[in-house]
């Protein structure tokens, strides 16, 4: 792949041209990373921490530039893009504290001293999707670097611009050459090479479950370490005893945020039968009130979809004659716009009910009791996130324990908090990112016994 043009999804106009990395160039980058990693792991913990703090400060100083790049490249509303640039900074700052705290254990044994070390893996390949280019880059990048690994990031074809800039910022902040490289290009070329090359010791893949399975198969050939963050079809469960006004007012944002291009989108709203009618009455104005439009405007809440192809894919879930209960604003003019759309009633076999749409389309389905709510929430191969709305504390506990998903919120729709572990059950993924234990995924435990006699 030679160079290619990146489009602004809100205007369909070209933003810039990006070089596509070849397989040979990927191999050369892996060699550079291997050599850089040998020095990086030897940098004293305090110095590695200082460099990561400088990196976070450089990202902070470039925050507005990064946000504007994301607005142009991804069509994210500027308020969201600023939050994303802030998350990138905060995640690097959070893990900047890790090198100085990466302690092993001293384990009591007979005849000597037993200690464990958390050794870096080597070169880590990060394969990033297009929906949240900055946050998802940071979740792998920061803990991997903190643990003493070198990182090669492969941004999604459609959204490479912020990652490329972040790579420059790392160098400007003083990270040694080769410790963090960004290789824009095709998944089937650069991504595949990272998976296949024996010099890469770990892959962090975030993307579709379909490609994730191929990556897992590839990694198996070398027993390569792997973290997978894949798709979702999460439930927002609303019980009749909940604060229905708040549940309805917030439900649109739990699924239409980032135009529904969110792995955690609560794209199945399940509502207790006795409250169903009232909930729909409250939901309609909330959906119609979502401010769809120019991503550059600070008031905008929802922008366009990422591409023409993706819009056609999303639209395929709402064919002629679909049960559209109501829809939000349809933006006119150029850009890959799709309105917030509510489908009800839908059958349990409907594609829109079963498959990840990754767009602003939500289904609303009634349930009869707590047991059925949990059963419906779990009736999916995915298990990433979900919300539970109830005022009954016991029920909140029972349903939270019953739903098979990695990230649940009660009476809220929490987005990713970098202080807490994030990841999926079932086909939503493998392993966890973020939180205090993230370095476990970027280190090998080495046990050393030293005889005292
Ligand atoms: P995708 O699977 O098409 O692509 C993801 C990345 O993989 C891209 O960088 C792509 O170039 C690369 N890739 C493609 N083929 C490859 C191959 N053969 N080998 C190696 N890499 C390859 O996904 P997408 O459309 O960019 O993103 C949307 C999907 O990502 C959705 O399913 C969404 O749920 C998921 N996602 C999950 C999380 C999570 O944390 N669980 C977060 C964001 C997105």
Short mmCIF file of C-alpha atoms and ligand atoms in Angstrom, two decimals:
data_model
loop_
_atom_site.label_atom_id
_atom_site.label_comp_id
_atom_site.label_asym_id
_atom_site.label_seq_id
_atom_site.Cartn_x
_atom_site.Cartn_y
_atom_site.Cartn_z
CA UNK A 1 0.00 0.00 0.00
CA UNK A 2 1.44 3.34 -0.95
CA UNK A 3 0.06 6.52 0.52
CA UNK A 4 -3.66 7.06 0.92
CA UNK A 5 -6.02 9.95 1.62
CA UNK A 6 -7.83 10.42 4.90
CA UNK A 7 -11.31 11.99 4.66
CA UNK A 8 -13.23 14.19 7.08
CA UNK A 9 -16.42 12.19 7.73
CA UNK A 10 -18.46 15.34 8.44
CA UNK A 11 -17.61 16.98 5.09
CA UNK A 12 -16.32 14.10 2.91
CA UNK A 13 -13.36 16.37 2.08
CA UNK A 14 -9.73 15.15 2.14
CA UNK A 15 -7.83 16.01 5.33
CA UNK A 16 -4.37 14.78 4.39
CA UNK A 17 -2.39 11.98 2.83
CA UNK A 18 -0.78 9.29 4.96
CA UNK A 19 1.95 6.81 3.99
CA UNK A 20 0.95 3.16 4.12
CA UNK A 21 3.67 1.08 5.77
CA UNK A 22 4.81 -2.03 3.85
CA UNK A 23 5.56 -5.46 5.33
CA UNK A 24 9.32 -4.85 4.82
CA UNK A 25 9.12 -1.49 6.60
CA UNK A 26 7.20 -3.18 9.41
CA UNK A 27 9.98 -5.75 9.79
CA UNK A 28 12.57 -2.97 9.94
CA UNK A 29 10.53 -1.16 12.61
CA UNK A 30 10.33 -4.37 14.64
CA UNK A 31 14.13 -4.68 14.52
CA UNK A 32 14.50 -1.06 15.66
CA UNK A 33 12.04 -1.70 18.48
CA UNK A 34 13.91 -4.83 19.62
CA UNK A 35 17.14 -2.98 19.87
CA UNK A 36 15.57 0.07 21.55
CA UNK A 37 13.79 -2.16 24.07
CA UNK A 38 17.08 -3.61 25.32
CA UNK A 39 18.16 -0.12 26.38
CA UNK A 40 14.70 0.97 27.54
CA UNK A 41 14.33 -1.88 30.00
CA UNK A 42 17.70 -0.90 31.48
CA UNK A 43 16.66 2.73 32.07
CA UNK A 44 16.41 3.20 35.84
CA UNK A 45 12.80 3.10 37.07
CA UNK A 46 12.91 6.72 38.26
CA UNK A 47 14.21 7.89 34.88
CA UNK A 48 11.60 5.90 32.98
CA UNK A 49 8.95 7.48 35.21
CA UNK A 50 10.35 10.95 34.56
CA UNK A 51 10.28 10.41 30.79
CA UNK A 52 6.67 9.20 30.94
CA UNK A 53 5.71 12.27 32.99
CA UNK A 54 7.37 14.44 30.33
CA UNK A 55 5.42 12.53 27.65
CA UNK A 56 2.14 13.20 29.53
CA UNK A 57 3.07 16.88 29.79
CA UNK A 58 3.78 17.06 26.05
CA UNK A 59 0.37 15.50 25.33
CA UNK A 60 -1.21 17.97 27.71
CA UNK A 61 0.42 20.92 25.95
CA UNK A 62 -0.77 19.59 22.57
CA UNK A 63 -4.25 18.74 23.86
CA UNK A 64 -6.17 21.21 21.75
CA UNK A 65 -4.20 20.33 18.61
CA UNK A 66 -4.90 16.62 19.17
CA UNK A 67 -8.60 17.29 19.79
CA UNK A 68 -8.90 19.31 16.58
CA UNK A 69 -7.11 16.58 14.62
CA UNK A 70 -9.65 14.07 15.92
CA UNK A 71 -12.54 16.34 14.99
CA UNK A 72 -11.21 16.54 11.42
CA UNK A 73 -10.24 12.87 11.10
CA UNK A 74 -13.02 11.12 13.03
CA UNK A 75 -15.88 13.62 13.09
CA UNK A 76 -16.05 13.43 16.89
CA UNK A 77 -17.79 16.38 18.54
CA UNK A 78 -15.10 18.70 19.84
CA UNK A 79 -16.23 18.31 23.46
CA UNK A 80 -15.73 14.54 23.15
CA UNK A 81 -12.41 14.92 21.33
CA UNK A 82 -11.10 17.13 24.16
CA UNK A 83 -12.12 14.50 26.68
CA UNK A 84 -10.31 11.84 24.59
CA UNK A 85 -7.09 13.89 24.43
CA UNK A 86 -7.41 14.37 28.21
CA UNK A 87 -7.79 10.64 28.72
CA UNK A 88 -4.64 9.97 26.68
CA UNK A 89 -2.72 12.40 28.91
CA UNK A 90 -4.20 11.01 32.12
CA UNK A 91 -3.54 7.38 31.26
CA UNK A 92 0.12 8.15 30.50
CA UNK A 93 0.37 10.16 33.74
CA UNK A 94 -1.29 7.36 35.75
CA UNK A 95 1.14 4.71 34.50
CA UNK A 96 4.10 7.07 34.84
CA UNK A 97 3.86 6.17 38.53
CA UNK A 98 4.23 2.47 37.77
CA UNK A 99 7.94 1.96 37.00
CA UNK A 100 8.87 3.02 40.53
CA UNK A 101 6.24 0.73 42.07
CA UNK A 102 6.73 -2.41 39.98
CA UNK A 103 7.60 -4.55 42.98
CA UNK A 104 7.86 -8.31 42.98
CA UNK A 105 7.45 -10.62 45.97
CA UNK A 106 9.73 -12.15 48.52
CA UNK A 107 8.33 -15.58 49.27
CA UNK A 108 9.29 -17.53 52.41
CA UNK A 109 10.98 -20.82 51.47
CA UNK A 110 13.49 -23.15 53.13
CA UNK A 111 17.20 -22.94 52.38
CA UNK A 112 17.45 -19.51 50.83
CA UNK A 113 15.80 -16.43 49.47
CA UNK A 114 12.99 -16.51 46.91
CA UNK A 115 12.04 -13.40 44.97
CA UNK A 116 9.94 -12.64 41.91
CA UNK A 117 10.65 -10.09 39.20
CA UNK A 118 8.16 -8.60 36.74
CA UNK A 119 10.16 -8.70 33.54
CA UNK A 120 9.10 -6.79 30.43
CA UNK A 121 7.95 -8.91 27.49
CA UNK A 122 9.94 -7.16 24.75
CA UNK A 123 8.21 -5.61 21.74
CA UNK A 124 4.45 -5.11 22.05
CA UNK A 125 2.22 -4.57 18.99
CA UNK A 126 -0.89 -2.46 19.52
CA UNK A 127 -3.59 -2.81 16.87
CA UNK A 128 -6.10 -0.01 17.30
CA UNK A 129 -9.61 0.47 15.82
CA UNK A 130 -11.07 3.70 14.44
CA UNK A 131 -13.74 4.45 17.00
CA UNK A 132 -11.63 5.89 19.86
CA UNK A 133 -8.15 6.38 18.39
CA UNK A 134 -6.58 8.24 21.32
CA UNK A 135 -8.03 6.50 24.39
CA UNK A 136 -7.54 2.99 23.02
CA UNK A 137 -3.97 3.77 21.98
CA UNK A 138 -3.22 4.98 25.51
CA UNK A 139 -4.65 1.91 27.29
CA UNK A 140 -1.98 -0.34 25.80
CA UNK A 141 0.78 2.18 25.24
CA UNK A 142 1.19 3.60 28.73
CA UNK A 143 1.37 0.41 30.82
CA UNK A 144 3.48 -1.35 28.16
CA UNK A 145 6.08 1.44 28.19
CA UNK A 146 5.98 1.73 31.97
CA UNK A 147 6.83 -1.97 32.28
CA UNK A 148 9.90 -1.56 30.05
CA UNK A 149 8.54 -2.76 26.70
CA UNK A 150 8.95 -1.11 23.30
CA UNK A 151 5.68 -0.44 21.49
CA UNK A 152 4.67 -0.44 17.84
CA UNK A 153 1.18 0.96 17.28
CA UNK A 154 -0.86 0.28 14.15
CA UNK A 155 -3.71 2.79 14.02
CA UNK A 156 -6.84 2.03 12.00
CA UNK A 157 -6.59 2.92 8.30
CA UNK A 158 -9.36 5.50 8.63
CA UNK A 159 -8.05 7.33 11.71
CA UNK A 160 -4.24 7.44 11.91
CA UNK A 161 -3.69 11.17 12.47
CA UNK A 162 -3.69 11.53 16.24
CA UNK A 163 -1.54 8.40 16.71
CA UNK A 164 1.06 9.77 14.27
CA UNK A 165 1.16 13.04 16.22
CA UNK A 166 1.42 11.20 19.55
CA UNK A 167 4.44 9.33 18.19
CA UNK A 168 6.14 12.67 17.45
CA UNK A 169 5.23 14.01 20.89
CA UNK A 170 6.89 11.00 22.53
CA UNK A 171 10.15 11.81 20.76
CA UNK A 172 9.85 15.52 21.58
CA UNK A 173 9.37 14.57 25.24
CA UNK A 174 12.65 12.64 25.19
CA UNK A 175 11.60 9.01 24.80
CA UNK A 176 14.47 7.26 23.05
CA UNK A 177 14.16 6.62 19.31
CA UNK A 178 12.49 3.27 18.57
CA UNK A 179 10.81 2.85 21.96
CA UNK A 180 7.46 3.92 20.53
CA UNK A 181 6.77 3.79 16.79
CA UNK A 182 3.54 4.39 14.90
CA UNK A 183 3.04 2.50 11.63
CA UNK A 184 -0.03 3.59 9.69
CA UNK A 185 -1.23 1.13 7.07
CA UNK A 186 -3.37 -1.85 6.37
CA UNK A 187 -4.45 -4.40 8.94
CA UNK A 188 -3.78 -7.19 6.49
CA UNK A 189 -0.18 -5.95 6.02
CA UNK A 190 1.11 -4.15 9.12
CA UNK A 191 -1.28 -5.74 11.63
CA UNK A 192 -0.75 -9.20 10.21
CA UNK A 193 3.04 -8.76 10.28
CA UNK A 194 2.95 -7.75 13.94
CA UNK A 195 0.97 -10.92 14.65
CA UNK A 196 3.26 -13.17 12.56
CA UNK A 197 6.70 -11.75 13.38
CA UNK A 198 8.42 -13.72 16.15
CA UNK A 199 10.18 -10.54 17.31
CA UNK A 200 6.85 -9.18 18.59
CA UNK A 201 6.11 -10.81 21.92
CA UNK A 202 2.63 -9.54 22.64
CA UNK A 203 -0.36 -8.21 20.71
CA UNK A 204 -3.02 -5.95 22.13
CA UNK A 205 -5.85 -6.03 19.64
CA UNK A 206 -8.96 -3.90 19.88
CA UNK A 207 -11.48 -4.32 17.10
CA UNK A 208 -14.14 -6.61 15.75
CA UNK A 209 -14.67 -10.09 17.14
CA UNK A 210 -14.25 -11.49 13.62
CA UNK A 211 -10.72 -10.07 13.10
CA UNK A 212 -9.91 -10.73 16.78
CA UNK A 213 -10.43 -14.46 16.19
CA UNK A 214 -7.97 -14.39 13.25
CA UNK A 215 -5.45 -12.54 15.40
CA UNK A 216 -5.88 -15.13 18.15
CA UNK A 217 -5.27 -17.95 15.67
CA UNK A 218 -2.13 -16.18 14.43
CA UNK A 219 -0.81 -15.59 17.94
CA UNK A 220 -1.41 -19.24 18.86
CA UNK A 221 1.31 -20.31 16.38
CA UNK A 222 3.92 -18.69 18.63
CA UNK A 223 2.01 -18.83 21.92
CA UNK A 224 2.23 -15.06 21.65
CA UNK A 225 0.76 -13.12 24.57
CA UNK A 226 -2.53 -11.52 23.63
CA UNK A 227 -5.10 -9.10 24.97
CA UNK A 228 -8.35 -8.84 23.00
CA UNK A 229 -10.94 -6.08 23.31
CA UNK A 230 -13.75 -7.00 20.92
CA UNK A 231 -17.38 -6.29 20.17
CA UNK A 232 -20.41 -5.82 22.38
CA UNK A 233 -24.20 -5.87 22.45
CA UNK A 234 -24.80 -4.54 25.90
CA UNK A 235 -28.06 -4.25 27.79
CA UNK A 236 -29.45 -1.25 29.62
CA UNK A 237 -31.90 -2.83 32.09
CA UNK A 238 -34.57 -0.51 33.43
CA UNK A 239 -36.74 -1.71 36.32
CA UNK A 240 -40.11 -0.12 37.05
CA UNK A 241 -38.95 1.01 40.52
CA UNK A 242 -36.09 3.12 39.08
CA UNK A 243 -35.92 6.86 38.54
CA UNK A 244 -37.56 6.49 35.13
CA UNK A 245 -37.05 10.15 34.21
CA UNK A 246 -33.30 9.86 34.67
CA UNK A 247 -33.12 6.43 33.07
CA UNK A 248 -34.91 7.74 29.97
CA UNK A 249 -33.03 11.04 29.84
CA UNK A 250 -29.64 9.30 29.92
CA UNK A 251 -30.40 6.21 27.79
CA UNK A 252 -29.78 7.99 24.45
CA UNK A 253 -26.27 9.00 25.50
CA UNK A 254 -25.48 5.44 26.60
CA UNK A 255 -25.93 4.26 23.02
CA UNK A 256 -25.69 7.29 20.71
CA UNK A 257 -22.48 8.63 22.19
CA UNK A 258 -19.82 8.62 19.43
CA UNK A 259 -22.75 8.00 17.04
CA UNK A 260 -23.09 4.52 18.55
CA UNK A 261 -19.58 3.59 17.45
CA UNK A 262 -18.75 2.45 20.93
CA UNK A 263 -18.00 -1.11 21.99
CA UNK A 264 -19.79 -0.35 25.28
CA UNK A 265 -22.93 1.04 23.61
CA UNK A 266 -26.02 -0.03 25.53
CA UNK A 267 -27.74 -0.96 22.28
CA UNK A 268 -30.46 -3.14 23.81
CA UNK A 269 -32.72 -1.32 26.25
CA UNK A 270 -34.70 -3.81 28.33
CA UNK A 271 -37.61 -2.27 30.25
CA UNK A 272 -39.86 -3.88 32.86
CA UNK A 273 -43.28 -4.40 31.26
CA UNK A 274 -45.25 -2.31 33.76
CA UNK A 275 -43.08 0.74 33.02
CA UNK A 276 -42.63 0.19 29.28
CA UNK A 277 -45.21 2.66 28.01
CA UNK A 278 -44.15 5.45 30.37
CA UNK A 279 -40.47 4.85 29.54
CA UNK A 280 -41.14 5.17 25.80
CA UNK A 281 -43.04 8.44 26.39
CA UNK A 282 -40.02 9.80 28.26
CA UNK A 283 -37.47 8.40 25.82
CA UNK A 284 -38.92 10.07 22.74
CA UNK A 285 -38.15 13.70 23.68
CA UNK A 286 -34.74 12.61 24.99
CA UNK A 287 -33.84 11.02 21.65
CA UNK A 288 -35.19 13.96 19.67
CA UNK A 289 -33.18 16.28 21.92
CA UNK A 290 -29.80 14.76 21.04
CA UNK A 291 -27.92 17.56 19.31
CA UNK A 292 -26.62 16.12 16.02
CA UNK A 293 -24.52 18.37 13.80
CA UNK A 294 -21.24 20.13 13.12
CA UNK A 295 -18.57 18.40 15.22
CA UNK A 296 -16.65 21.67 15.55
CA UNK A 297 -19.50 23.26 17.51
CA UNK A 298 -19.05 22.97 21.30
CA UNK A 299 -22.78 22.21 21.73
CA UNK A 300 -22.81 19.22 19.40
CA UNK A 301 -23.46 15.87 21.06
CA UNK A 302 -23.37 13.53 18.06
CA UNK A 303 -21.40 13.68 14.83
CA UNK A 304 -21.41 11.57 11.67
CA UNK A 305 -20.47 7.95 11.19
CA UNK A 306 -16.89 7.24 10.21
CA UNK A 307 -17.35 6.39 6.51
CA UNK A 308 -19.83 5.88 3.68
CA UNK A 309 -19.28 2.12 3.88
CA UNK A 310 -20.01 2.06 7.59
CA UNK A 311 -23.16 4.14 7.12
CA UNK A 312 -24.42 1.62 4.54
CA UNK A 313 -23.67 -1.17 7.04
CA UNK A 314 -25.60 0.60 9.82
CA UNK A 315 -28.51 1.36 7.47
CA UNK A 316 -28.75 -2.33 6.57
CA UNK A 317 -30.13 -2.93 10.09
CA UNK A 318 -33.06 -0.61 9.39
CA UNK A 319 -34.50 -1.77 6.05
CA UNK A 320 -37.79 -0.46 4.62
CA UNK A 321 -40.64 -1.40 6.91
CA UNK A 322 -38.52 -1.62 10.08
CA UNK A 323 -40.40 -0.91 13.31
CA UNK A 324 -38.96 2.59 13.88
CA UNK A 325 -40.70 3.87 17.02
CA UNK A 326 -39.09 7.30 16.60
CA UNK A 327 -35.87 8.88 15.41
CA UNK A 328 -33.78 11.94 16.19
CA UNK A 329 -32.32 14.62 13.98
CA UNK A 330 -31.21 13.71 10.45
CA UNK A 331 -28.47 16.10 9.40
CA UNK A 332 -28.65 17.16 5.74
CA UNK A 333 -25.78 17.87 3.34
CA UNK A 334 -22.42 16.15 2.89
CA UNK A 335 -21.09 13.84 5.60
CA UNK A 336 -21.87 10.31 6.68
CA UNK A 337 -24.86 11.18 8.87
CA UNK A 338 -27.33 8.76 10.39
CA UNK A 339 -30.05 9.80 12.83
CA UNK A 340 -30.49 8.37 16.34
CA UNK A 341 -33.02 5.59 15.71
CA UNK A 342 -35.20 3.63 18.14
CA UNK A 343 -36.62 0.27 17.08
CA UNK A 344 -39.59 -1.28 18.91
CA UNK A 345 -41.08 -3.80 18.97
CA UNK A 346 -38.37 -6.13 17.67
CA UNK A 347 -38.31 -9.91 17.73
CA UNK A 348 -35.54 -11.79 19.52
CA UNK A 349 -34.37 -13.16 16.17
CA UNK A 350 -34.10 -9.76 14.48
CA UNK A 351 -30.54 -8.94 13.32
CA UNK A 352 -30.89 -5.51 14.91
CA UNK A 353 -31.55 -7.16 18.27
CA UNK A 354 -28.80 -9.77 18.01
CA UNK A 355 -25.83 -8.20 16.19
CA UNK A 356 -23.48 -5.38 17.09
CA UNK A 357 -24.59 -2.49 14.84
CA UNK A 358 -21.92 0.01 15.88
CA UNK A 359 -24.18 2.90 14.94
CA UNK A 360 -26.95 5.02 16.48
CA UNK A 361 -29.63 2.32 16.45
CA UNK A 362 -31.17 0.93 19.63
CA UNK A 363 -33.87 -1.63 20.31
CA UNK A 364 -36.29 -1.41 23.25
CA UNK A 365 -37.76 -4.66 24.58
CA UNK A 366 -40.08 -5.35 27.54
CA UNK A 367 -39.33 -8.00 30.19
CA UNK A 368 -41.58 -9.48 32.85
CA UNK A 369 -39.37 -10.01 35.91
CA UNK A 370 -35.82 -9.92 37.26
CA UNK A 371 -35.01 -13.45 36.11
CA UNK A 372 -36.06 -12.70 32.55
CA UNK A 373 -34.11 -9.43 32.55
CA UNK A 374 -30.90 -11.29 33.38
CA UNK A 375 -31.69 -14.05 30.90
CA UNK A 376 -32.24 -11.56 28.07
CA UNK A 377 -29.15 -9.53 28.97
CA UNK A 378 -27.06 -12.71 28.79
CA UNK A 379 -28.63 -14.02 25.58
CA UNK A 380 -25.73 -12.85 23.41
CA UNK A 381 -22.24 -14.13 22.61
CA UNK A 382 -20.88 -10.81 23.90
CA UNK A 383 -20.32 -9.58 27.46
CA UNK A 384 -18.66 -6.20 27.59
CA UNK A 385 -20.74 -3.72 29.55
CA UNK A 386 -24.24 -2.84 30.73
CA UNK A 387 -26.37 -0.70 33.00
CA UNK A 388 -28.93 -1.51 35.67
CA UNK A 389 -31.55 1.00 36.80
CA UNK A 390 -33.33 0.23 40.07
CA UNK A 391 -33.82 1.73 43.54
CA UNK A 392 -33.77 -1.71 45.14
CA UNK A 393 -30.24 -2.28 46.45
CA UNK A 394 -30.64 -6.04 46.76
CA UNK A 395 -31.81 -6.27 43.18
CA UNK A 396 -28.92 -4.10 42.01
CA UNK A 397 -26.51 -6.52 43.66
CA UNK A 398 -28.24 -9.65 42.35
CA UNK A 399 -28.52 -8.41 38.78
CA UNK A 400 -24.95 -7.07 38.77
CA UNK A 401 -23.74 -10.52 39.78
CA UNK A 402 -26.05 -12.23 37.28
CA UNK A 403 -25.16 -10.29 34.14
CA UNK A 404 -22.18 -11.81 32.32
CA UNK A 405 -20.27 -8.66 31.40
CA UNK A 406 -16.99 -7.08 32.40
CA UNK A 407 -18.14 -3.52 33.11
CA UNK A 408 -21.47 -2.73 34.70
CA UNK A 409 -22.90 0.44 36.14
CA UNK A 410 -25.88 0.87 38.44
CA UNK A 411 -28.06 3.96 38.01
CA UNK A 412 -25.50 5.41 35.61
CA UNK A 413 -23.79 4.62 32.34
CA UNK A 414 -20.17 4.83 33.26
CA UNK A 415 -17.71 5.22 30.46
CA UNK A 416 -14.24 3.80 30.83
CA UNK A 417 -12.50 4.84 34.02
CA UNK A 418 -8.78 4.34 33.69
CA UNK A 419 -8.38 3.62 37.43
CA UNK A 420 -10.51 0.47 37.10
CA UNK A 421 -10.14 -2.75 35.10
CA UNK A 422 -11.80 -2.88 31.70
CA UNK A 423 -12.50 -5.84 29.42
CA UNK A 424 -15.02 -8.36 28.24
CA UNK A 425 -16.61 -11.68 29.15
CA UNK A 426 -17.29 -14.30 26.46
CA UNK A 427 -16.62 -13.14 22.87
CA UNK A 428 -16.09 -9.53 23.95
CA UNK A 429 -12.48 -10.22 24.72
CA UNK A 430 -9.66 -11.76 26.64
CA UNK A 431 -7.78 -10.18 29.52
CA UNK A 432 -8.21 -6.80 31.14
CA UNK A 433 -6.76 -3.36 30.49
CA UNK A 434 -6.41 -0.33 32.74
CA UNK A 435 -6.67 -0.20 36.53
CA UNK A 436 -3.95 -0.91 39.05
CA UNK A 437 -3.09 -4.37 37.65
CA UNK A 438 -2.57 -3.45 33.98
CA UNK A 439 1.18 -4.08 34.13
CA UNK A 440 0.49 -7.78 34.72
CA UNK A 441 -0.51 -7.97 31.05
CA UNK A 442 2.85 -6.51 29.95
CA UNK A 443 5.22 -8.47 32.15
CA UNK A 444 6.27 -12.06 32.79
CA UNK A 445 6.72 -13.19 36.37
CA UNK A 446 10.19 -14.59 36.93
CA UNK A 447 10.89 -16.56 40.11
CA UNK A 448 14.48 -16.66 41.40
CA UNK A 449 15.64 -18.84 44.27
CA UNK A 450 19.01 -18.06 45.87
CA UNK A 451 20.47 -20.71 48.11
CA UNK A 452 21.74 -19.40 51.44
CA UNK A 453 24.16 -22.27 52.03
P1 LIG B 1 -11.55 -4.12 12.80
O1 LIG B 1 -11.52 -5.43 13.46
O2 LIG B 1 -12.01 -4.05 11.40
O3 LIG B 1 -10.10 -3.44 12.82
C1 LIG B 1 -9.39 -3.21 14.01
C2 LIG B 1 -7.91 -3.07 13.69
O4 LIG B 1 -7.41 -4.32 13.21
C3 LIG B 1 -7.59 -2.03 12.59
O5 LIG B 1 -6.43 -1.34 12.93
C4 LIG B 1 -7.35 -2.93 11.38
O6 LIG B 1 -6.51 -2.33 10.43
C5 LIG B 1 -6.68 -4.13 12.01
N1 LIG B 1 -6.73 -5.38 11.23
C6 LIG B 1 -7.60 -5.71 10.25
N2 LIG B 1 -7.28 -6.92 9.74
C7 LIG B 1 -6.21 -7.38 10.44
C8 LIG B 1 -5.44 -8.58 10.40
N3 LIG B 1 -5.71 -9.55 9.55
N4 LIG B 1 -4.41 -8.71 11.27
C9 LIG B 1 -4.13 -7.75 12.16
N5 LIG B 1 -4.82 -6.58 12.23
C10 LIG B 1 -5.85 -6.39 11.38
O7 LIG B 1 -12.43 -3.21 13.77
P2 LIG B 1 -12.92 -1.71 13.54
O8 LIG B 1 -14.03 -1.74 12.55
O9 LIG B 1 -11.76 -0.81 13.31
O10 LIG B 1 -13.49 -1.36 15.00
C11 LIG B 1 -14.79 -1.65 15.39
C12 LIG B 1 -14.86 -2.88 16.30
O11 LIG B 1 -13.98 -2.70 17.41
C13 LIG B 1 -16.22 -3.11 16.91
O12 LIG B 1 -16.54 -4.46 16.84
C14 LIG B 1 -16.05 -2.69 18.37
O13 LIG B 1 -16.93 -3.27 19.27
C15 LIG B 1 -14.64 -3.07 18.62
N6 LIG B 1 -14.11 -2.31 19.76
C16 LIG B 1 -13.92 -2.96 20.96
C17 LIG B 1 -13.45 -2.25 22.06
C18 LIG B 1 -13.23 -2.91 23.39
O14 LIG B 1 -12.54 -2.33 24.20
N7 LIG B 1 -13.78 -4.10 23.64
C19 LIG B 1 -13.15 -0.90 21.94
C20 LIG B 1 -13.36 -0.29 20.71
C21 LIG B 1 -13.83 -1.01 19.62
#
